[in-house]
Amino acid sequence: MCGIFAYLGPKSNSAQIVLEGLKKLEYRGYDSWGIACRRDSGEIVIEKHTGKISDVSSLKKELTEEPAHIAIGHSRWATHGGVTDMNAHPHASEEKEIVIAHNGILENYESLKKDLIEKGHKFVSETDTEVFAHLIQENIGEGFEQAFKIALSKGAGRYALIAISKNEEKILAARRGSPLIVGTGSDEYFIASDIPAFLKYTKKVMYLDDDQMVSLAKDGITFTDLKTDKKIEKRTIIIDWDEKSAEKGEFKHFMLKEIMEQKMTLTRAINQDEEKILEVAQAIKTAYGTYIVGCGTAGKVGMVGTYLFSHIAQKHINFMFGSEFSSFLPFMKDKSLMIAISQSGETADTLEAIEEAKKKGVKIVSIVNVETSTMARISDIVIPIKAGPEKAVASTKATTSQLAILTLLAYACAGKLDEGKRLLVATASQINDMLNPRYENYIREIAEKIQNVESMYIIGKDLNYPIAMESAIKLQEVSYIHAEGFAGGELKHGPIALISKGTPCIAIVANDETKAGIISNATEIKARGGYIIGVSPENNSVFDFWIKVPDAGMASPIVSIIPIQILAYQLAVLRQNNPDMPRNLAKSVTVK
Ligand code: M6R
């Protein structure tokens, strides 16, 4: 949710470096982009536009014609103020003395703005962010660094902020809730919302934690704890990321690449540290209530978890979305356990749930993909899913890996970890057979048939009920077709009124005791004219179109979601949508 990137160092083409780096952060927001560089003369020049930064090949000559060793940039996911050039970041104070970029929300911006206007400041955008620039400017008499701290002390909300000044050769940055990572090269510094922005230059990183600020200057780097105003030392961590794994390679889109990668990623997820899985299983068994928390797709995975634990370990586990968690906080005790699920490890709603639970002494286990994320760093135990960078906004490979971890945990809880592993290893090999061009082309046939529909529905039961809802998310976010997922049995209580002649309905039918029920729900839909697409190990006379999946028992959610990911991708391409960057969305939702 907004990408920030800045450079300070010996290279005089800083704006160009920021342009290239920002392109790697585009997944965080692609409504507009902007870059500001500080020429060596002190003058700050800004270029900003609506649209995607990936379409930009060169900058205005004002940003490149004179040497500039400092630059900041931003790719925006709009919150306050429409998608316009004026609202794009960076934002500046009068005379461009202070220029800033910001990720997050300045919650009390209205009262601060009113106050600043009364003091004579002139605002040009509708954003909350611009307030920070004027707030720093207002106190600049105290010096850049002090004015920056004053602005932070007045601002409420969760955000990451970077600022440069016409009068000083430095970059100041601070975080409260949104990620910021410093990369250090030889005599040069980078600061970004995510590592890929500077991976080309360095693998040495330092993490900024909440309520900390950093000052980057030619003569060194200084971290300060904003609560105590004391200098702090930071550990340098060497990242073992491979730049290539974050590239599209031979694939047209990241989404397709990531779907295909499930051949390997599931196996990597299963290859967990057994001791850790057993430790978490033991914690679940002894906890005073276990609460799974996640948002969006990670939330749907968490819901599948409640069924897995019920069936495999006969254990009741609670689930709630991060944004709904506070209503259940009173039940949390110091012996409760929270299992947070997140691909990015930066989702604000999930992080907030963790922070609230931690205050009550709850032990936190996180199942994350980004092992260096905030979530991983504030959890007591981290189970990494090891899916590798997931760049497409629609989560695919992270989803199946998260499902695999919950399956392992449920089996471990039942004292049957080996059985769980065997099941998942067999499933991984079946997925290997599934993910081939023939299967993809077969699914394309149905995508072509339904590409112009207005609505579609997905039904599932038991483990596959949350998968029906996850399928709806996949279809909505990349195809923009109205899609809804239901528990098959719920249809007759209302939603069946939406079915008319030809309405496509996907029925996820596992080969178990739920089969008869869901087939009968599909038959009810067919009787009202619905067109039934069956996702199932076996064909059935009610299906108008059959997508075969392996018979995977408790791993049925893993195999069932894959063809629907492919279908969503195919529909997006046929409808000429960019599946990697769907409208109105961003990969990592770091605002509430
Ligand atoms: O990074 P997280 O897993 O915490 O993200 C949670 C959701 O924002 C995410 O799953 C979202 O729903 C996906 N775009 C769905 O494909």
mmCIF file of C-alpha atoms in Angstrom, residues 268-529:
data_model
loop_
_atom_site.group_PDB
_atom_site.id
_atom_site.type_symbol
_atom_site.label_atom_id
_atom_site.label_comp_id
_atom_site.label_asym_id
_atom_site.label_seq_id
_atom_site.Cartn_x
_atom_site.Cartn_y
_atom_site.Cartn_z
ATOM 1 C CA ARG A 268 9.091 -26.330 0.167
ATOM 2 C CA ALA A 269 6.233 -25.557 2.572
ATOM 3 C CA ILE A 270 5.970 -29.206 3.627
ATOM 4 C CA ASN A 271 9.713 -29.370 4.316
ATOM 5 C CA GLN A 272 9.357 -27.619 7.629
ATOM 6 C CA ASP A 273 11.418 -27.836 10.744
ATOM 7 C CA GLU A 274 9.500 -30.705 12.423
ATOM 8 C CA GLU A 275 10.504 -29.603 15.905
ATOM 9 C CA LYS A 276 8.851 -26.257 15.315
ATOM 10 C CA ILE A 277 5.646 -27.810 13.968
ATOM 11 C CA LEU A 278 5.483 -30.074 17.019
ATOM 12 C CA GLU A 279 6.188 -27.137 19.339
ATOM 13 C CA VAL A 280 3.289 -25.152 17.833
ATOM 14 C CA ALA A 281 1.026 -28.215 17.925
ATOM 15 C CA GLN A 282 1.804 -28.580 21.626
ATOM 16 C CA ALA A 283 1.076 -24.886 22.174
ATOM 17 C CA ILE A 284 -2.317 -25.335 20.466
ATOM 18 C CA LYS A 285 -3.125 -28.336 22.637
ATOM 19 C CA THR A 286 -2.383 -26.511 25.869
ATOM 20 C CA ALA A 287 -3.600 -23.026 24.968
ATOM 21 C CA TYR A 288 -6.560 -21.386 26.621
ATOM 22 C CA GLY A 289 -8.214 -20.915 23.242
ATOM 23 C CA THR A 290 -6.443 -20.699 19.870
ATOM 24 C CA TYR A 291 -7.411 -17.864 17.535
ATOM 25 C CA ILE A 292 -6.461 -17.824 13.870
ATOM 26 C CA VAL A 293 -6.350 -14.324 12.392
ATOM 27 C CA GLY A 294 -5.842 -13.203 8.788
ATOM 28 C CA CYS A 295 -7.319 -10.978 6.098
ATOM 29 C CA GLY A 296 -8.599 -11.601 2.572
ATOM 30 C CA THR A 297 -7.186 -14.803 1.161
ATOM 31 C CA ALA A 298 -5.115 -15.456 4.274
ATOM 32 C CA GLY A 299 -8.392 -15.149 6.189
ATOM 33 C CA LYS A 300 -10.076 -17.763 3.994
ATOM 34 C CA VAL A 301 -7.107 -20.059 4.607
ATOM 35 C CA GLY A 302 -7.614 -19.514 8.331
ATOM 36 C CA MET A 303 -11.264 -20.526 7.981
ATOM 37 C CA VAL A 304 -10.206 -23.752 6.258
ATOM 38 C CA GLY A 305 -7.945 -24.250 9.291
ATOM 39 C CA THR A 306 -10.944 -24.431 11.639
ATOM 40 C CA TYR A 307 -12.325 -27.361 9.595
ATOM 41 C CA LEU A 308 -8.937 -29.075 9.389
ATOM 42 C CA PHE A 309 -8.444 -28.972 13.157
ATOM 43 C CA SER A 310 -11.987 -30.154 13.742
ATOM 44 C CA HIS A 311 -11.662 -33.165 11.413
ATOM 45 C CA ILE A 312 -8.064 -34.168 11.951
ATOM 46 C CA ALA A 313 -7.434 -33.279 15.585
ATOM 47 C CA GLN A 314 -11.000 -32.971 16.925
ATOM 48 C CA LYS A 315 -9.997 -29.568 18.212
ATOM 49 C CA HIS A 316 -12.050 -26.374 18.218
ATOM 50 C CA ILE A 317 -10.114 -23.412 16.888
ATOM 51 C CA ASN A 318 -11.501 -19.902 16.532
ATOM 52 C CA PHE A 319 -11.100 -17.740 13.472
ATOM 53 C CA MET A 320 -11.652 -14.082 12.847
ATOM 54 C CA PHE A 321 -10.590 -11.524 10.263
ATOM 55 C CA GLY A 322 -7.958 -9.075 11.468
ATOM 56 C CA SER A 323 -10.367 -6.177 11.038
ATOM 57 C CA GLU A 324 -12.995 -7.904 13.229
ATOM 58 C CA PHE A 325 -10.643 -9.109 15.898
ATOM 59 C CA SER A 326 -11.136 -6.349 18.462
ATOM 60 C CA SER A 327 -14.687 -7.581 19.222
ATOM 61 C CA PHE A 328 -13.190 -10.825 20.539
ATOM 62 C CA LEU A 329 -10.313 -9.296 22.463
ATOM 63 C CA PRO A 330 -12.098 -9.668 25.825
ATOM 64 C CA PHE A 331 -11.800 -13.471 25.474
ATOM 65 C CA MET A 332 -8.021 -13.345 25.139
ATOM 66 C CA LYS A 333 -6.105 -14.474 28.173
ATOM 67 C CA ASP A 334 -2.368 -14.697 28.754
ATOM 68 C CA LYS A 335 -2.567 -18.434 28.072
ATOM 69 C CA SER A 336 -4.371 -17.977 24.744
ATOM 70 C CA LEU A 337 -2.608 -18.538 21.431
ATOM 71 C CA MET A 338 -2.905 -16.522 18.249
ATOM 72 C CA ILE A 339 -1.957 -17.920 14.845
ATOM 73 C CA ALA A 340 -1.567 -15.026 12.403
ATOM 74 C CA ILE A 341 -1.514 -15.864 8.704
ATOM 75 C CA SER A 342 -0.110 -13.428 6.170
ATOM 76 C CA GLN A 343 1.807 -13.532 2.932
ATOM 77 C CA SER A 344 3.388 -10.103 3.347
ATOM 78 C CA GLY A 345 3.570 -9.989 7.119
ATOM 79 C CA GLU A 346 2.684 -6.291 6.820
ATOM 80 C CA THR A 347 -1.130 -6.259 6.690
ATOM 81 C CA ALA A 348 -2.233 -3.490 9.049
ATOM 82 C CA ASP A 349 -5.433 -5.177 10.291
ATOM 83 C CA THR A 350 -3.591 -8.381 11.173
ATOM 84 C CA LEU A 351 -0.694 -6.491 12.751
ATOM 85 C CA GLU A 352 -3.078 -4.504 14.878
ATOM 86 C CA ALA A 353 -4.774 -7.696 16.082
ATOM 87 C CA ILE A 354 -1.361 -9.078 17.043
ATOM 88 C CA GLU A 355 -0.392 -5.899 18.865
ATOM 89 C CA GLU A 356 -3.644 -5.954 20.869
ATOM 90 C CA ALA A 357 -3.242 -9.650 21.708
ATOM 91 C CA LYS A 358 0.378 -9.175 22.728
ATOM 92 C CA LYS A 359 -0.681 -6.527 25.228
ATOM 93 C CA LYS A 360 -2.735 -9.253 26.928
ATOM 94 C CA GLY A 361 0.222 -11.621 27.028
ATOM 95 C CA VAL A 362 -1.065 -13.871 24.225
ATOM 96 C CA LYS A 363 1.586 -16.018 22.529
ATOM 97 C CA ILE A 364 1.871 -15.275 18.808
ATOM 98 C CA VAL A 365 2.653 -17.781 16.079
ATOM 99 C CA SER A 366 2.859 -16.355 12.588
ATOM 100 C CA ILE A 367 2.668 -18.214 9.299
ATOM 101 C CA VAL A 368 4.285 -15.788 6.863
ATOM 102 C CA ASN A 369 5.992 -15.691 3.517
ATOM 103 C CA VAL A 370 8.160 -12.614 4.039
ATOM 104 C CA GLU A 371 10.411 -13.827 6.829
ATOM 105 C CA THR A 372 11.865 -10.397 7.462
ATOM 106 C CA SER A 373 8.457 -8.729 7.794
ATOM 107 C CA THR A 374 7.143 -6.850 10.804
ATOM 108 C CA MET A 375 4.824 -9.740 11.649
ATOM 109 C CA ALA A 376 7.673 -12.222 11.684
ATOM 110 C CA ARG A 377 9.759 -9.921 13.828
ATOM 111 C CA ILE A 378 7.081 -9.384 16.500
ATOM 112 C CA SER A 379 5.932 -13.022 16.743
ATOM 113 C CA ASP A 380 7.080 -15.545 19.331
ATOM 114 C CA ILE A 381 7.291 -18.354 16.771
ATOM 115 C CA VAL A 382 7.504 -17.925 12.992
ATOM 116 C CA ILE A 383 6.621 -20.662 10.514
ATOM 117 C CA PRO A 384 7.948 -19.500 7.142
ATOM 118 C CA ILE A 385 5.997 -20.825 4.172
ATOM 119 C CA LYS A 386 9.036 -20.413 1.879
ATOM 120 C CA ALA A 387 6.999 -19.661 -1.248
ATOM 121 C CA GLY A 388 9.498 -17.066 -2.547
ATOM 122 C CA PRO A 389 8.467 -13.559 -3.636
ATOM 123 C CA GLU A 390 4.777 -13.340 -4.535
ATOM 124 C CA LYS A 391 4.390 -10.240 -6.720
ATOM 125 C CA ALA A 392 0.948 -10.558 -8.329
ATOM 126 C CA VAL A 393 -1.725 -8.879 -6.230
ATOM 127 C CA ALA A 394 -3.818 -12.056 -6.304
ATOM 128 C CA SER A 395 -2.383 -14.525 -3.845
ATOM 129 C CA THR A 396 -1.882 -18.005 -5.322
ATOM 130 C CA LYS A 397 1.229 -19.918 -4.303
ATOM 131 C CA ALA A 398 1.217 -18.399 -0.807
ATOM 132 C CA THR A 399 -2.365 -19.632 -0.372
ATOM 133 C CA THR A 400 -1.613 -23.296 -1.033
ATOM 134 C CA SER A 401 1.535 -23.155 1.101
ATOM 135 C CA GLN A 402 -0.394 -21.626 4.009
ATOM 136 C CA LEU A 403 -3.014 -24.376 3.611
ATOM 137 C CA ALA A 404 -0.245 -26.979 3.723
ATOM 138 C CA ILE A 405 1.161 -25.580 6.982
ATOM 139 C CA LEU A 406 -2.260 -25.622 8.677
ATOM 140 C CA THR A 407 -2.774 -29.206 7.476
ATOM 141 C CA LEU A 408 0.598 -30.192 8.970
ATOM 142 C CA LEU A 409 -0.246 -28.473 12.257
ATOM 143 C CA ALA A 410 -3.623 -30.210 12.488
ATOM 144 C CA TYR A 411 -2.015 -33.610 11.876
ATOM 145 C CA ALA A 412 0.750 -32.801 14.372
ATOM 146 C CA CYS A 413 -1.924 -31.870 16.920
ATOM 147 C CA ALA A 414 -3.495 -35.286 16.402
ATOM 148 C CA GLY A 415 -0.096 -36.973 16.891
ATOM 149 C CA LYS A 416 -0.054 -37.974 13.204
ATOM 150 C CA LEU A 417 2.505 -35.629 11.679
ATOM 151 C CA ASP A 418 3.973 -38.361 9.456
ATOM 152 C CA GLU A 419 0.547 -39.175 8.040
ATOM 153 C CA GLY A 420 0.006 -35.492 7.272
ATOM 154 C CA LYS A 421 3.380 -35.240 5.568
ATOM 155 C CA ARG A 422 2.697 -38.310 3.446
ATOM 156 C CA LEU A 423 -0.643 -36.880 2.334
ATOM 157 C CA LEU A 424 0.915 -33.540 1.400
ATOM 158 C CA VAL A 425 3.877 -35.099 -0.398
ATOM 159 C CA ALA A 426 1.449 -37.165 -2.489
ATOM 160 C CA THR A 427 -0.633 -34.036 -3.154
ATOM 161 C CA ALA A 428 2.444 -32.088 -4.257
ATOM 162 C CA SER A 429 3.265 -34.768 -6.784
ATOM 163 C CA GLN A 430 -0.324 -34.772 -8.105
ATOM 164 C CA ILE A 431 -0.149 -30.990 -8.487
ATOM 165 C CA ASN A 432 2.971 -31.474 -10.516
ATOM 166 C CA ASP A 433 0.989 -33.567 -12.997
ATOM 167 C CA MET A 434 -1.848 -31.033 -13.026
ATOM 168 C CA LEU A 435 0.073 -27.856 -13.795
ATOM 169 C CA ASN A 436 0.773 -28.295 -17.486
ATOM 170 C CA PRO A 437 -0.238 -26.448 -20.683
ATOM 171 C CA ARG A 438 -2.889 -29.084 -21.505
ATOM 172 C CA TYR A 439 -4.710 -28.438 -18.217
ATOM 173 C CA GLU A 440 -4.331 -24.691 -18.698
ATOM 174 C CA ASN A 441 -5.793 -24.879 -22.226
ATOM 175 C CA TYR A 442 -8.663 -27.001 -21.019
ATOM 176 C CA ILE A 443 -9.571 -24.376 -18.422
ATOM 177 C CA ARG A 444 -9.206 -21.682 -21.077
ATOM 178 C CA GLU A 445 -12.083 -23.359 -22.964
ATOM 179 C CA ILE A 446 -14.479 -22.676 -20.100
ATOM 180 C CA ALA A 447 -13.030 -19.183 -19.597
ATOM 181 C CA GLU A 448 -13.830 -18.387 -23.239
ATOM 182 C CA LYS A 449 -17.362 -19.658 -22.776
ATOM 183 C CA ILE A 450 -18.134 -17.554 -19.687
ATOM 184 C CA GLN A 451 -15.957 -14.487 -20.301
ATOM 185 C CA ASN A 452 -18.906 -12.132 -20.848
ATOM 186 C CA VAL A 453 -21.108 -13.133 -17.923
ATOM 187 C CA GLU A 454 -22.086 -10.555 -15.342
ATOM 188 C CA SER A 455 -22.159 -12.788 -12.281
ATOM 189 C CA MET A 456 -21.047 -16.189 -11.151
ATOM 190 C CA TYR A 457 -21.352 -18.190 -7.968
ATOM 191 C CA ILE A 458 -19.226 -20.810 -6.283
ATOM 192 C CA ILE A 459 -20.489 -23.395 -3.836
ATOM 193 C CA GLY A 460 -18.551 -25.662 -1.515
ATOM 194 C CA LYS A 461 -19.109 -27.548 1.693
ATOM 195 C CA ASP A 462 -17.024 -28.220 4.776
ATOM 196 C CA LEU A 463 -13.303 -27.667 4.011
ATOM 197 C CA ASN A 464 -14.284 -26.318 0.617
ATOM 198 C CA TYR A 465 -16.787 -23.756 1.854
ATOM 199 C CA PRO A 466 -14.025 -21.228 2.628
ATOM 200 C CA ILE A 467 -12.440 -22.272 -0.674
ATOM 201 C CA ALA A 468 -15.675 -21.236 -2.434
ATOM 202 C CA MET A 469 -15.236 -17.805 -0.833
ATOM 203 C CA GLU A 470 -11.558 -17.710 -1.743
ATOM 204 C CA SER A 471 -12.505 -18.609 -5.336
ATOM 205 C CA ALA A 472 -14.830 -15.613 -5.355
ATOM 206 C CA ILE A 473 -11.983 -13.325 -4.231
ATOM 207 C CA LYS A 474 -9.756 -14.634 -7.045
ATOM 208 C CA LEU A 475 -12.462 -14.123 -9.680
ATOM 209 C CA GLN A 476 -13.473 -10.693 -8.389
ATOM 210 C CA GLU A 477 -10.043 -9.195 -8.080
ATOM 211 C CA VAL A 478 -8.645 -10.052 -11.482
ATOM 212 C CA SER A 479 -11.636 -10.711 -13.791
ATOM 213 C CA TYR A 480 -13.908 -8.007 -12.248
ATOM 214 C CA ILE A 481 -16.837 -10.392 -12.730
ATOM 215 C CA HIS A 482 -19.254 -10.260 -9.847
ATOM 216 C CA ALA A 483 -18.578 -13.530 -7.988
ATOM 217 C CA GLU A 484 -19.795 -14.853 -4.652
ATOM 218 C CA GLY A 485 -18.950 -17.992 -2.736
ATOM 219 C CA PHE A 486 -21.480 -19.791 -0.555
ATOM 220 C CA ALA A 487 -21.844 -22.863 1.586
ATOM 221 C CA GLY A 488 -23.852 -25.078 -0.812
ATOM 222 C CA GLY A 489 -26.553 -25.696 1.779
ATOM 223 C CA GLU A 490 -27.112 -21.964 2.298
ATOM 224 C CA LEU A 491 -28.159 -21.353 -1.277
ATOM 225 C CA LYS A 492 -31.754 -22.388 -0.810
ATOM 226 C CA HIS A 493 -32.062 -19.894 2.049
ATOM 227 C CA GLY A 494 -31.804 -16.886 -0.255
ATOM 228 C CA PRO A 495 -29.050 -16.695 -2.865
ATOM 229 C CA ILE A 496 -30.715 -19.219 -5.181
ATOM 230 C CA ALA A 497 -33.012 -16.338 -6.205
ATOM 231 C CA LEU A 498 -30.026 -14.954 -8.140
ATOM 232 C CA ILE A 499 -29.757 -17.954 -10.460
ATOM 233 C CA SER A 500 -31.239 -17.572 -13.912
ATOM 234 C CA LYS A 501 -30.740 -19.298 -17.249
ATOM 235 C CA GLY A 502 -27.053 -19.763 -17.990
ATOM 236 C CA THR A 503 -25.666 -18.351 -14.699
ATOM 237 C CA PRO A 504 -22.307 -20.087 -14.235
ATOM 238 C CA CYS A 505 -21.923 -21.798 -10.896
ATOM 239 C CA ILE A 506 -18.776 -23.606 -9.829
ATOM 240 C CA ALA A 507 -19.442 -26.572 -7.548
ATOM 241 C CA ILE A 508 -16.406 -27.747 -5.590
ATOM 242 C CA VAL A 509 -17.110 -31.399 -4.899
ATOM 243 C CA ALA A 510 -14.694 -33.410 -2.763
ATOM 244 C CA ASN A 511 -14.775 -37.185 -2.907
ATOM 245 C CA ASP A 512 -15.959 -37.662 0.675
ATOM 246 C CA GLU A 513 -19.104 -37.676 2.784
ATOM 247 C CA THR A 514 -19.930 -34.115 1.697
ATOM 248 C CA LYS A 515 -20.292 -35.150 -1.951
ATOM 249 C CA ALA A 516 -23.988 -36.120 -1.967
ATOM 250 C CA GLY A 517 -25.006 -32.840 -0.310
ATOM 251 C CA ILE A 518 -23.113 -30.561 -2.633
ATOM 252 C CA ILE A 519 -24.198 -32.494 -5.733
ATOM 253 C CA SER A 520 -27.765 -32.082 -4.612
ATOM 254 C CA ASN A 521 -27.172 -28.301 -4.191
ATOM 255 C CA ALA A 522 -25.726 -28.202 -7.722
ATOM 256 C CA THR A 523 -28.805 -30.062 -8.985
ATOM 257 C CA GLU A 524 -31.045 -27.441 -7.373
ATOM 258 C CA ILE A 525 -29.113 -24.719 -9.210
ATOM 259 C CA LYS A 526 -29.283 -26.608 -12.491
ATOM 260 C CA ALA A 527 -33.064 -26.951 -12.134
ATOM 261 C CA ARG A 528 -33.191 -23.106 -12.153
ATOM 262 C CA GLY A 529 -31.176 -22.891 -15.374
#
